PDB file of C-alpha atoms in Angstrom:
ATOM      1  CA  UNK A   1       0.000   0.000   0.000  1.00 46.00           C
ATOM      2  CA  UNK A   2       0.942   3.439  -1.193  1.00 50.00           C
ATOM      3  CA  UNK A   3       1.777   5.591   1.942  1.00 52.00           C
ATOM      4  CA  UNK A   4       1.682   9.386   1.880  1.00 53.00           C
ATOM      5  CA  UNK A   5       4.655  11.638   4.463  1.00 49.00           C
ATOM      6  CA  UNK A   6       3.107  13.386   6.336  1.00 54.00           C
ATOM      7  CA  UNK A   7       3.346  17.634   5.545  1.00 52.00           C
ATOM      8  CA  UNK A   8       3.822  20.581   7.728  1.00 48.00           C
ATOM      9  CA  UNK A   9       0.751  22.783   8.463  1.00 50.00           C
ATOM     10  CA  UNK A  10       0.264  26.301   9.337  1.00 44.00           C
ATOM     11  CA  UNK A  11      -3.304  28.387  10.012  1.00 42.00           C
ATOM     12  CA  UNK A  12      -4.828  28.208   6.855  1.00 40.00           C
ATOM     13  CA  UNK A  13      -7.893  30.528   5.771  1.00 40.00           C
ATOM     14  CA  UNK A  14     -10.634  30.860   2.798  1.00 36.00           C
ATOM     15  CA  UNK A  15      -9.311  29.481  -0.179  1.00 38.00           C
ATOM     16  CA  UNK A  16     -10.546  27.040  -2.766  1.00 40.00           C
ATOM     17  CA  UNK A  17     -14.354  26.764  -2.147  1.00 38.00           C
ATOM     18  CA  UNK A  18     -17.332  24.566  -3.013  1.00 42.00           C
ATOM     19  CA  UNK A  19     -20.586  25.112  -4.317  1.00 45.00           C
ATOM     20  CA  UNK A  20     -23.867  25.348  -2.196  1.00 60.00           C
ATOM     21  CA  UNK A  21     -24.284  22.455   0.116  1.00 65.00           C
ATOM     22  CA  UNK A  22     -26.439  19.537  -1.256  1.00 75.00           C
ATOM     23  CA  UNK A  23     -27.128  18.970   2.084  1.00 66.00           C
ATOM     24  CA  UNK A  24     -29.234  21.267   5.230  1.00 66.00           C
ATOM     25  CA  UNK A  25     -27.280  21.675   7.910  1.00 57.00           C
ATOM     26  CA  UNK A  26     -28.905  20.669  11.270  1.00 53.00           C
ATOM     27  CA  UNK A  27     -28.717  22.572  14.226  1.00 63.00           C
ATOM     28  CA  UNK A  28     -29.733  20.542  16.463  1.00 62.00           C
ATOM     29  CA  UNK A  29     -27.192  17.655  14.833  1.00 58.00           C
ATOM     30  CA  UNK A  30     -24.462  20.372  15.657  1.00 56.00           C
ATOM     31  CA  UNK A  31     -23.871  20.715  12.228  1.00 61.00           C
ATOM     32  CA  UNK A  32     -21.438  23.472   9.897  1.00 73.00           C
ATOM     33  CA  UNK A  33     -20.337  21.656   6.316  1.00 77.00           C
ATOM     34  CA  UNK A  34     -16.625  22.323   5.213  1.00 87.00           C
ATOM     35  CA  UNK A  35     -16.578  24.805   2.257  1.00 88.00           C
ATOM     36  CA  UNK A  36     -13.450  24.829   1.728  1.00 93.00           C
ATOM     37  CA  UNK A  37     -11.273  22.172  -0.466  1.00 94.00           C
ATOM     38  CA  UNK A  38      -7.869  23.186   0.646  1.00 95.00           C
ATOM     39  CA  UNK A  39      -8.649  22.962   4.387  1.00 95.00           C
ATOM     40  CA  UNK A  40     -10.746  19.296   3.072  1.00 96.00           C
ATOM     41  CA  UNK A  41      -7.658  17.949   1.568  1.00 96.00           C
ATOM     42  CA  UNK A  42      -5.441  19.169   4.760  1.00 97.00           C
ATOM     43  CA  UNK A  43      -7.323  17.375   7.432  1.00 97.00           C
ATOM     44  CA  UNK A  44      -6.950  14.065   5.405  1.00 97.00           C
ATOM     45  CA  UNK A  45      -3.091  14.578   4.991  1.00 97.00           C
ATOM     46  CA  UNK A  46      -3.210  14.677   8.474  1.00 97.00           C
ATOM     47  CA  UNK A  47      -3.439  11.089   8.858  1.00 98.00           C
ATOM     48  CA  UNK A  48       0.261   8.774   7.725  1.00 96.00           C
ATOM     49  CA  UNK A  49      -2.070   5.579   6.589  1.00 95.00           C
ATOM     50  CA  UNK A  50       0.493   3.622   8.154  1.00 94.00           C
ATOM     51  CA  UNK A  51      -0.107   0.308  10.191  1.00 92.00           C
ATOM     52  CA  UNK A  52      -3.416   0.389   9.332  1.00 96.00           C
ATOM     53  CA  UNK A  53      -6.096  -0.270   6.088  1.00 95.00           C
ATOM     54  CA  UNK A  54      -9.016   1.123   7.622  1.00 97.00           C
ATOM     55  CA  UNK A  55     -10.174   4.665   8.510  1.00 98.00           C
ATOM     56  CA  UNK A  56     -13.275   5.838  10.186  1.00 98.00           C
ATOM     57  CA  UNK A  57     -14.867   8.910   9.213  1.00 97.00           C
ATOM     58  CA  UNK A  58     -17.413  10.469  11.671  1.00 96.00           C
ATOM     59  CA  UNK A  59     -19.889  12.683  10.306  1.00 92.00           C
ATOM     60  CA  UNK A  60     -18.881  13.195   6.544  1.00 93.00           C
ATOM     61  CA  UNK A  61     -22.040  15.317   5.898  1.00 89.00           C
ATOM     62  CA  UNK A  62     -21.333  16.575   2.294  1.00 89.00           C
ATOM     63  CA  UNK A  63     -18.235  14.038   1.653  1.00 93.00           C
ATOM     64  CA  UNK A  64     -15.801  17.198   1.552  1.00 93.00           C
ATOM     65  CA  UNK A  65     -13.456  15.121   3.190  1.00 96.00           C
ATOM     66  CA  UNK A  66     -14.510  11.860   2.056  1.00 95.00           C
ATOM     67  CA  UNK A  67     -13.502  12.525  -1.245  1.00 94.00           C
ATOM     68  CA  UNK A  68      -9.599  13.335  -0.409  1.00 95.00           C
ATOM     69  CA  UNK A  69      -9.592  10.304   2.134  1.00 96.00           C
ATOM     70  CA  UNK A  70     -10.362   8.063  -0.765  1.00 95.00           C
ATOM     71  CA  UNK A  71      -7.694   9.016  -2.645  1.00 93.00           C
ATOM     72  CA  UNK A  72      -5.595   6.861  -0.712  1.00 94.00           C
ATOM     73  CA  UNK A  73      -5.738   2.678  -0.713  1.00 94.00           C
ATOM     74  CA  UNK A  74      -7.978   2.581   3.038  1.00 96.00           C
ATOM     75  CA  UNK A  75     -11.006   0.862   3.405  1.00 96.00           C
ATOM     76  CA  UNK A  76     -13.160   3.672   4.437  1.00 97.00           C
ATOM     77  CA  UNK A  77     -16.206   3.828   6.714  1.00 97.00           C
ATOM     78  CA  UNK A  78     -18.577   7.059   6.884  1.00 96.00           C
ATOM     79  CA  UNK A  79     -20.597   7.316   9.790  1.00 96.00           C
ATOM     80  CA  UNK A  80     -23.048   9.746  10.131  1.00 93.00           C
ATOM     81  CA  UNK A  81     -26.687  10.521  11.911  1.00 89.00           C
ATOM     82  CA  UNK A  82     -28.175  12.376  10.033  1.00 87.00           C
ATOM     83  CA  UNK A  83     -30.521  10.281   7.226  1.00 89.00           C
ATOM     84  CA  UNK A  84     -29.838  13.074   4.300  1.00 89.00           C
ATOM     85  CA  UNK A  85     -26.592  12.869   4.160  1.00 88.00           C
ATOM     86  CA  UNK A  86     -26.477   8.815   4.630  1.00 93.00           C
ATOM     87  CA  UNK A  87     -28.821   9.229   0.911  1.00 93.00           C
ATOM     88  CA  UNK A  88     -26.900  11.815  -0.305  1.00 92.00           C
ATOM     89  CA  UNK A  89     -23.484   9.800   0.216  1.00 93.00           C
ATOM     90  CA  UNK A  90     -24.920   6.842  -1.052  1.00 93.00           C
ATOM     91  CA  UNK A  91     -26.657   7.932  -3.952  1.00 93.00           C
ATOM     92  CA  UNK A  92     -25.562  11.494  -5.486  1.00 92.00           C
ATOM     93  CA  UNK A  93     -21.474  11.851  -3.939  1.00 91.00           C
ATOM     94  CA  UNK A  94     -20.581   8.321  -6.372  1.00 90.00           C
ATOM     95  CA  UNK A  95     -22.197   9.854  -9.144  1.00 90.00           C
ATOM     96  CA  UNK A  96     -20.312  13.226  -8.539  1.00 89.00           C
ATOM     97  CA  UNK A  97     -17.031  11.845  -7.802  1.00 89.00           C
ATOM     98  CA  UNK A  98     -16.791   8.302 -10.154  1.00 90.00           C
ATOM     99  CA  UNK A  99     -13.194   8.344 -10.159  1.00 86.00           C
ATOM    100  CA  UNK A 100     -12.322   8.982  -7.033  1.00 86.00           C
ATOM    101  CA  UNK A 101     -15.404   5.845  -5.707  1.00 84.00           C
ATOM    102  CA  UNK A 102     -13.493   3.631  -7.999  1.00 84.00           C
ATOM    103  CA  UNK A 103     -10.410   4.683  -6.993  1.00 81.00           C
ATOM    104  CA  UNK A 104      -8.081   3.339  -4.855  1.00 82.00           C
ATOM    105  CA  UNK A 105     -10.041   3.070  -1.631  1.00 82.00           C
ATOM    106  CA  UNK A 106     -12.747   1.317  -0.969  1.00 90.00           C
ATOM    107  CA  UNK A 107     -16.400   3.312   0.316  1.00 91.00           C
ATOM    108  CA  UNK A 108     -19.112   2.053   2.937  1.00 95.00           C
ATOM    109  CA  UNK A 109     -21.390   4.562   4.563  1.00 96.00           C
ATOM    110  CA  UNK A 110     -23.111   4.013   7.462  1.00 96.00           C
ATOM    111  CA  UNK A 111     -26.215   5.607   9.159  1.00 95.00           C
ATOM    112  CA  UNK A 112     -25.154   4.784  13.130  1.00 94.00           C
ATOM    113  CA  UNK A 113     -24.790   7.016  16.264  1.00 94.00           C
ATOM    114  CA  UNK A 114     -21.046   7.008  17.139  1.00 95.00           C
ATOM    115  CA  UNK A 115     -21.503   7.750  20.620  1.00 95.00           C
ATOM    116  CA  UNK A 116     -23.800   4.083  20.227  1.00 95.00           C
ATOM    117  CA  UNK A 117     -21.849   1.808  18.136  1.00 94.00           C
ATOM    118  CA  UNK A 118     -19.399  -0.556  18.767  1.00 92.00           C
ATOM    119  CA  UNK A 119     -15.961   0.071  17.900  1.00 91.00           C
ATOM    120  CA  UNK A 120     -14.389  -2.856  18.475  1.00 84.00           C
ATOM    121  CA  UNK A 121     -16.276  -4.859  16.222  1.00 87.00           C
ATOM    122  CA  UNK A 122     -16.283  -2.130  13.428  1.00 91.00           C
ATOM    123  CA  UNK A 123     -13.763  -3.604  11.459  1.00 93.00           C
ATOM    124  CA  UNK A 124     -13.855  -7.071  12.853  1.00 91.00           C
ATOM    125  CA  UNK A 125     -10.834  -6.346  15.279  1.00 90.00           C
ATOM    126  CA  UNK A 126      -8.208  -4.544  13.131  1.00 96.00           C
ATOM    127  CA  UNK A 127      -6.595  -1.391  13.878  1.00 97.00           C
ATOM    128  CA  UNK A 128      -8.487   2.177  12.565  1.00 98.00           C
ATOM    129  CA  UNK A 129      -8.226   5.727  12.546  1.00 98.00           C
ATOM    130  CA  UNK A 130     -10.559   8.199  12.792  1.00 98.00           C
ATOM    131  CA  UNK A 131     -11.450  11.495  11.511  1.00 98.00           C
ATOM    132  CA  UNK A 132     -13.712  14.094  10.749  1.00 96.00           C
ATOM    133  CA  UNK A 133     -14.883  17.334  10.890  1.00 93.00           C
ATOM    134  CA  UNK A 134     -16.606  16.484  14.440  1.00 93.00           C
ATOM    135  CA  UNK A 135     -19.866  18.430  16.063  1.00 90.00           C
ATOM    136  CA  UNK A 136     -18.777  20.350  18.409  1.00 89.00           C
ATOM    137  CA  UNK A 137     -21.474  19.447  20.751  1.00 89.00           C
ATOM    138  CA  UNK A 138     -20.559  16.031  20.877  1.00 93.00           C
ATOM    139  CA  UNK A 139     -16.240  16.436  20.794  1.00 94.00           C
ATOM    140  CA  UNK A 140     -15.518  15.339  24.127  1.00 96.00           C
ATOM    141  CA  UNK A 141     -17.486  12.351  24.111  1.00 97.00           C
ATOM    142  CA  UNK A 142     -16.138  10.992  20.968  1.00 97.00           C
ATOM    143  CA  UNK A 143     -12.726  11.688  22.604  1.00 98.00           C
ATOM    144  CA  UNK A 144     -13.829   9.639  25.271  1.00 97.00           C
ATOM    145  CA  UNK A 145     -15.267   6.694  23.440  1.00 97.00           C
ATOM    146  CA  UNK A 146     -12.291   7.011  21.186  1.00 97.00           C
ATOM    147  CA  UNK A 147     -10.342   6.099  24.530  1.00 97.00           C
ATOM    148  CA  UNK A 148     -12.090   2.811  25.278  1.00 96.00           C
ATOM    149  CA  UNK A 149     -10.692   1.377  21.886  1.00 96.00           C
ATOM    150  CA  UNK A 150      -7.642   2.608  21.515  1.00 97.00           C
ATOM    151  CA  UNK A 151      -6.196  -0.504  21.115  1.00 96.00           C
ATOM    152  CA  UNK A 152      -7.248  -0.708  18.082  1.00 96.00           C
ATOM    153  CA  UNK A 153      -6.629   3.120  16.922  1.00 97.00           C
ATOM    154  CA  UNK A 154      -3.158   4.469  16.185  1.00 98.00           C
ATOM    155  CA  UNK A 155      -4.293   7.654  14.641  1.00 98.00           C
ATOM    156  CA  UNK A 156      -6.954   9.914  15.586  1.00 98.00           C
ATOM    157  CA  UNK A 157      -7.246  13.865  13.880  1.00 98.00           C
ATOM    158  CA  UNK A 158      -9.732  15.787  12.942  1.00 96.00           C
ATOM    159  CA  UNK A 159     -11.769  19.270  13.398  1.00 95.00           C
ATOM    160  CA  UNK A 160     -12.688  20.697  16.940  1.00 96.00           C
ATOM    161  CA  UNK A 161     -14.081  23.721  18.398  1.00 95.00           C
ATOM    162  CA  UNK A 162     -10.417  25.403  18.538  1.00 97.00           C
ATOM    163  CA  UNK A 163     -10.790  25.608  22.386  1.00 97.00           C
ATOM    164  CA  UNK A 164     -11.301  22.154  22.551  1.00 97.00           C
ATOM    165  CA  UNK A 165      -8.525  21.093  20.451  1.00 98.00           C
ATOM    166  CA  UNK A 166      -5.725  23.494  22.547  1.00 98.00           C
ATOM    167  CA  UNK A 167      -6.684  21.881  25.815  1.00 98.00           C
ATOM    168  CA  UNK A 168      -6.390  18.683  24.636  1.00 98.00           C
ATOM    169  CA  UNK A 169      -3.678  19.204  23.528  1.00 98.00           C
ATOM    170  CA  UNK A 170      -1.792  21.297  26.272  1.00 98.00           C
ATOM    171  CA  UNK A 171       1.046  20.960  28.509  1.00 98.00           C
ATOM    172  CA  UNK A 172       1.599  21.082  32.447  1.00 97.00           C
ATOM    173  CA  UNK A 173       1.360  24.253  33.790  1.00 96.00           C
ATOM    174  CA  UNK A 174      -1.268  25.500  31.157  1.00 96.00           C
ATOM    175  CA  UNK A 175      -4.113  27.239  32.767  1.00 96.00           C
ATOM    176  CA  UNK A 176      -6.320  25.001  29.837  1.00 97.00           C
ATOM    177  CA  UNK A 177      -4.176  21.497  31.249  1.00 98.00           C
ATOM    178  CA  UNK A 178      -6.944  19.091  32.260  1.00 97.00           C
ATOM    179  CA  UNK A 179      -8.853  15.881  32.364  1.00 97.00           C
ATOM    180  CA  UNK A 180      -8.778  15.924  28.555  1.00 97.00           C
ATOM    181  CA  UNK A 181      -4.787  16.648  28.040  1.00 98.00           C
ATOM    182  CA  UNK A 182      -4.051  13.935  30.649  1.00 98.00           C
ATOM    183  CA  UNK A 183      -6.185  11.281  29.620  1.00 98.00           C
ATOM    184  CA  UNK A 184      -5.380  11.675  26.196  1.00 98.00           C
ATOM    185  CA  UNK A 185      -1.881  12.087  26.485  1.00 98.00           C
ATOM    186  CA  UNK A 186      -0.965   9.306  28.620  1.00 98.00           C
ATOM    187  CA  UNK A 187      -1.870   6.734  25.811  1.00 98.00           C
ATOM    188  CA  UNK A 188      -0.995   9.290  22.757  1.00 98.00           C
ATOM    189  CA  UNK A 189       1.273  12.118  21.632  1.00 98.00           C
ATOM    190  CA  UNK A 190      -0.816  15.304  20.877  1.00 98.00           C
ATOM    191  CA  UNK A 191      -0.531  17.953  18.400  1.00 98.00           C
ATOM    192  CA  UNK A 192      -2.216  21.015  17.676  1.00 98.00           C
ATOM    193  CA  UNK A 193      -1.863  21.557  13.843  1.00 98.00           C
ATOM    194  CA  UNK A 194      -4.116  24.512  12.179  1.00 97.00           C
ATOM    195  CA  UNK A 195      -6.691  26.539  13.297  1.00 97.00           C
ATOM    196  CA  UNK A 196      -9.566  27.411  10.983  1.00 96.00           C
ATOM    197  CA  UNK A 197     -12.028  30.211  10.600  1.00 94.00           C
ATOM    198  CA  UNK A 198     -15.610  30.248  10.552  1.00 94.00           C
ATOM    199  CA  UNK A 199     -16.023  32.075   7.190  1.00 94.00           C
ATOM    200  CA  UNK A 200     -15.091  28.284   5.810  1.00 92.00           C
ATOM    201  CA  UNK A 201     -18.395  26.482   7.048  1.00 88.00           C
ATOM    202  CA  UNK A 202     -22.175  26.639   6.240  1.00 83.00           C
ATOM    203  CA  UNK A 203     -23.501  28.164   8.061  1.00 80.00           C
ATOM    204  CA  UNK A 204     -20.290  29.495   9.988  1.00 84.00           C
ATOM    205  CA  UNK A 205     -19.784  28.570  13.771  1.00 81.00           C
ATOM    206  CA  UNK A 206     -19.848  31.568  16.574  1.00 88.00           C
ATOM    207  CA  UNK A 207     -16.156  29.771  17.293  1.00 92.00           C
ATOM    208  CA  UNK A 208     -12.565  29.086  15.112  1.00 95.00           C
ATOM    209  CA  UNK A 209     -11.760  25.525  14.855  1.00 96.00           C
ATOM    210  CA  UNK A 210      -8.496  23.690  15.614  1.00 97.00           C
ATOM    211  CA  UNK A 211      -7.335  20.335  13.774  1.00 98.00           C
ATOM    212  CA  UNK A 212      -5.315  18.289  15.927  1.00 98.00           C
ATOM    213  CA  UNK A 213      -3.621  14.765  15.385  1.00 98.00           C
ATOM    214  CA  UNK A 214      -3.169  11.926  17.960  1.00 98.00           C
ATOM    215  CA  UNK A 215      -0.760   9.207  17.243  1.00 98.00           C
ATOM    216  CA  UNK A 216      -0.858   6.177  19.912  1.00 98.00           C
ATOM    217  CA  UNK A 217       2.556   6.052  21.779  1.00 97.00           C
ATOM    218  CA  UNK A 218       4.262   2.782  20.912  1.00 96.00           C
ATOM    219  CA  UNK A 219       3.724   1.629  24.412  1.00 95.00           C
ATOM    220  CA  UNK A 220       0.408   2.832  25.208  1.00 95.00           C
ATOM    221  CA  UNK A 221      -0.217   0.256  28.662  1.00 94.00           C
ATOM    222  CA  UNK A 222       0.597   1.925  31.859  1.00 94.00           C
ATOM    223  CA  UNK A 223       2.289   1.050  34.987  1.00 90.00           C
ATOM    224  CA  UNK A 224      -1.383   1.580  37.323  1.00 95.00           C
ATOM    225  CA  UNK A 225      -4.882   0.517  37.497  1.00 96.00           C
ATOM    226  CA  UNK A 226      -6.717   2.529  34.492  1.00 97.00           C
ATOM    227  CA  UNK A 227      -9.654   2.810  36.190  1.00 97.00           C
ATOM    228  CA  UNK A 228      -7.862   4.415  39.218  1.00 97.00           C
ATOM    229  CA  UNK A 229      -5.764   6.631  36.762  1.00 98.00           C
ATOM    230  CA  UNK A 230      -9.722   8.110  35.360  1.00 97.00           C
ATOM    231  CA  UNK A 231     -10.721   8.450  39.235  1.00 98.00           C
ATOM    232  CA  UNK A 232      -7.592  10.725  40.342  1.00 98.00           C
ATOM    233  CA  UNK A 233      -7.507  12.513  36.896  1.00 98.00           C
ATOM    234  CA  UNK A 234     -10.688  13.652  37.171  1.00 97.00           C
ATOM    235  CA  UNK A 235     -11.568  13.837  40.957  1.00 98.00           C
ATOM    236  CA  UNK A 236      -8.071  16.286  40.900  1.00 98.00           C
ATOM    237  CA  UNK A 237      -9.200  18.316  38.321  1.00 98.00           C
ATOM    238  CA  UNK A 238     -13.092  18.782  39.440  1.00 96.00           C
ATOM    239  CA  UNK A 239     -10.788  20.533  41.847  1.00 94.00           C
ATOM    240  CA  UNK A 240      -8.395  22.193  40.488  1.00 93.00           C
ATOM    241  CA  UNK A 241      -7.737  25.053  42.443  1.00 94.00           C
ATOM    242  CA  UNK A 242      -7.188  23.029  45.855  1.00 96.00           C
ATOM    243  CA  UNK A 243      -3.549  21.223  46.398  1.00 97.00           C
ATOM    244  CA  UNK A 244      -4.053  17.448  45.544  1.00 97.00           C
ATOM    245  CA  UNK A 245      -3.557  16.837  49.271  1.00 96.00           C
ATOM    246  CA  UNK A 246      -7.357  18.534  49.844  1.00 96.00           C
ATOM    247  CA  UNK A 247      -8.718  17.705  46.448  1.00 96.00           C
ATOM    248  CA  UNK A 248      -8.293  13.897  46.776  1.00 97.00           C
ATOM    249  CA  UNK A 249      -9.367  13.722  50.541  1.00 94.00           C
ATOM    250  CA  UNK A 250     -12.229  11.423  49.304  1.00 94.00           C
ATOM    251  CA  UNK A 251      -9.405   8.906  48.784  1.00 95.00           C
ATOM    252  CA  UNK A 252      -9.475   8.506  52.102  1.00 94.00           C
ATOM    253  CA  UNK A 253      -5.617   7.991  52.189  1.00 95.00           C
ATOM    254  CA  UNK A 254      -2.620   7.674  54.495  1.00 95.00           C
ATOM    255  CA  UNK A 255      -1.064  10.193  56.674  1.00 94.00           C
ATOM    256  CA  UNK A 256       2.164   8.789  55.714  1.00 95.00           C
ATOM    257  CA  UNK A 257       1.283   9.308  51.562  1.00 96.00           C
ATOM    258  CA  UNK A 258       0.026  12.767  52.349  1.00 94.00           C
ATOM    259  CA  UNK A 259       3.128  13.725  53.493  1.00 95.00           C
ATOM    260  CA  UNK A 260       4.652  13.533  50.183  1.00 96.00           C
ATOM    261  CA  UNK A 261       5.629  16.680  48.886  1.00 96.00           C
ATOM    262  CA  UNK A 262       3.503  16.228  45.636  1.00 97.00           C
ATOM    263  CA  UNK A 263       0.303  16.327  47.863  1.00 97.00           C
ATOM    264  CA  UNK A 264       1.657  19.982  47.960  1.00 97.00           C
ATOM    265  CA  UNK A 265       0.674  20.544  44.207  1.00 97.00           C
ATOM    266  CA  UNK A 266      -2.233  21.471  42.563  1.00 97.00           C
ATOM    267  CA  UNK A 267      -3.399  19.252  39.359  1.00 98.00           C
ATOM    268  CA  UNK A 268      -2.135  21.303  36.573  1.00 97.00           C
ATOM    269  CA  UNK A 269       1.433  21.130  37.763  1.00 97.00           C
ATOM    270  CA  UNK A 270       1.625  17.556  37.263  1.00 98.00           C
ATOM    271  CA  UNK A 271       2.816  15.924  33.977  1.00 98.00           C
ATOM    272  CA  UNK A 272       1.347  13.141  32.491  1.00 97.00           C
ATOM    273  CA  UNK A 273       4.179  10.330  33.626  1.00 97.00           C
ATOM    274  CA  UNK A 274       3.390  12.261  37.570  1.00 98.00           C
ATOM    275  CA  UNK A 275      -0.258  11.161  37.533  1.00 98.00           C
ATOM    276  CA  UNK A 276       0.456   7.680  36.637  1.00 98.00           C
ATOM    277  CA  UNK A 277       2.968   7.555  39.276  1.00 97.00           C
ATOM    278  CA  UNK A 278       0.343   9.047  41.658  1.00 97.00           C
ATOM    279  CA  UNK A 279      -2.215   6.753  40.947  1.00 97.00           C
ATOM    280  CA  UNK A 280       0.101   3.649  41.799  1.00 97.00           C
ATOM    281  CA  UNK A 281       1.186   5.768  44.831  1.00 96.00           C
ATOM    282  CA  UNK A 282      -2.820   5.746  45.700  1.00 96.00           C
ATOM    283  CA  UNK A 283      -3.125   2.273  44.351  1.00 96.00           C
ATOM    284  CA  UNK A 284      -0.654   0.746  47.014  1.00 94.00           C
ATOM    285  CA  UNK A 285      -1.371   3.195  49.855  1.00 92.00           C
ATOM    286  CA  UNK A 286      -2.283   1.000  53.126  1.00 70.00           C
ATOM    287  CA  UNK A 287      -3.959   3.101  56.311  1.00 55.00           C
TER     288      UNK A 287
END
């Protein structure tokens, strides 16, 4: 299989455009359609296409992305919700783009709820990415379902409210560091890539939007209980003001483990490698 290196990116604005969108956008489906071709083709180069055949694409809409993913030799799935663009993809996007559907990748759409199906089964087992221009009012959650399979994903990009996108993507000692850049980055390497502006969509968001990439570290298992790891992340956060030695009091733990000096902390001074060292602190803590 043909692989593609990946390319550099930078904030890229209005450019090539398309024509009026065969498709109504949905409010209440969160919904703002790609206009743009160059931004399209972007997002898809964000992905190597290596280690894996199959890519999952979550709400393709008007196939403005579709079309560039195919380009490449992938088995591709298209999820979406919403019923017109599940006829739209199936019966006016092969008739509009022939060669690329008979191209080198291969084309399935599918009308599911992502937040509903299961992953793991998807394609019978085998690794996936995924990508998309995501609703914003779902983002999080398809970050965290992304998380209970990512065994079987080594690549995950795509389009996010751009506030979103920068805290999942930020560092220790970031005012925006939280339960998303920990729980992310502890299994994958984040990067912010491009933001994009809302003169690209129909009908254009309130909000710029960030594109981010995560590739799964090559050892993704960690040294504590996951569960656990979840339960301090978040419990320390929901708190984030308060040193962890008040915000994890629920924990009911030691006087002995308190007394270690990175009780004295607060949550967003702790890297990613310090909260799985906490949890197995918490983990083996005896009264």
């Amino acid at each position: 299989m043909g692989k593609k290196k990946r390319k550099s990116f930078h904030t890229w604005k209005d450019q090539k455009r398309t024509h009026d969108s065969p498709v109504q956008a949905k409010k209440h489906l969160g919904q703002h359609f790609l206009t743009d071709e160059t931004i399209a083709e972007k997002i898809a180069e964000t992905l190597s296409f290596e280690g894996y055949d199959h890519v999952l694409e979550i709400g393709p809409g008007t196939g403005v992305l579709t079309k560039y993913l195919l380009q490449n030799d992938i088995h591709l799935i298209a999820m979406d919700l919403d019923s017109e663009s599940i006829i739209y993809l199936n019966q006016s996007f092969p008739l509009e783009h022939q060669k690329v559907v008979q191209g080198k990748g291969s084309f399935t759409v599918l009308e599911a709820d992502f937040l509903k199906q299961d992953l793991g089964t998807l394609f019978k087992g085998q690794q996936f990415a995924i990508t998309g221009n995501f609703p914003y009012n779902i983002s999080t959650q398809i970050v965290f379902k992304m998380l209970e399979v990512k065994a079987h994903v080594p690549e995950f990009s795509g389009m996010f409210q751009k506030e979103v996108a920068q805290r999942i993507c930020a560092k220790e000692g970031s005012k925006i560091y939280g339960i998303l850049s920990v729980l992310c980055q502890v299994f994958y390497n984040a990067e912010y890539l491009f933001t994009v502006h809302p003169e690209v969509f129909d009908p254009p968001p309130k909000v710029q939007s960030g594109v981010l990439r995560l590739t799964r570290k090559a050892d993704f298992s960690l040294q504590c209980d996951e569960k656990l790891l979840f339960k301090v992340v978040k419990t320390a956060f929901n708190q984030r003001r308060k040193t962890l030695r008040n915000s994890l009091k629920t924990f009911g733990l030691s006087d002995i483990l308190k007394e270690d000096t990175i009780f004295d902390r607060r949550p967003e001074q702790l890297a990613v490698a310090e909260f799985v060292a906490l949890t197995e602190m918490i983990a083996n803590d005896t009264l």
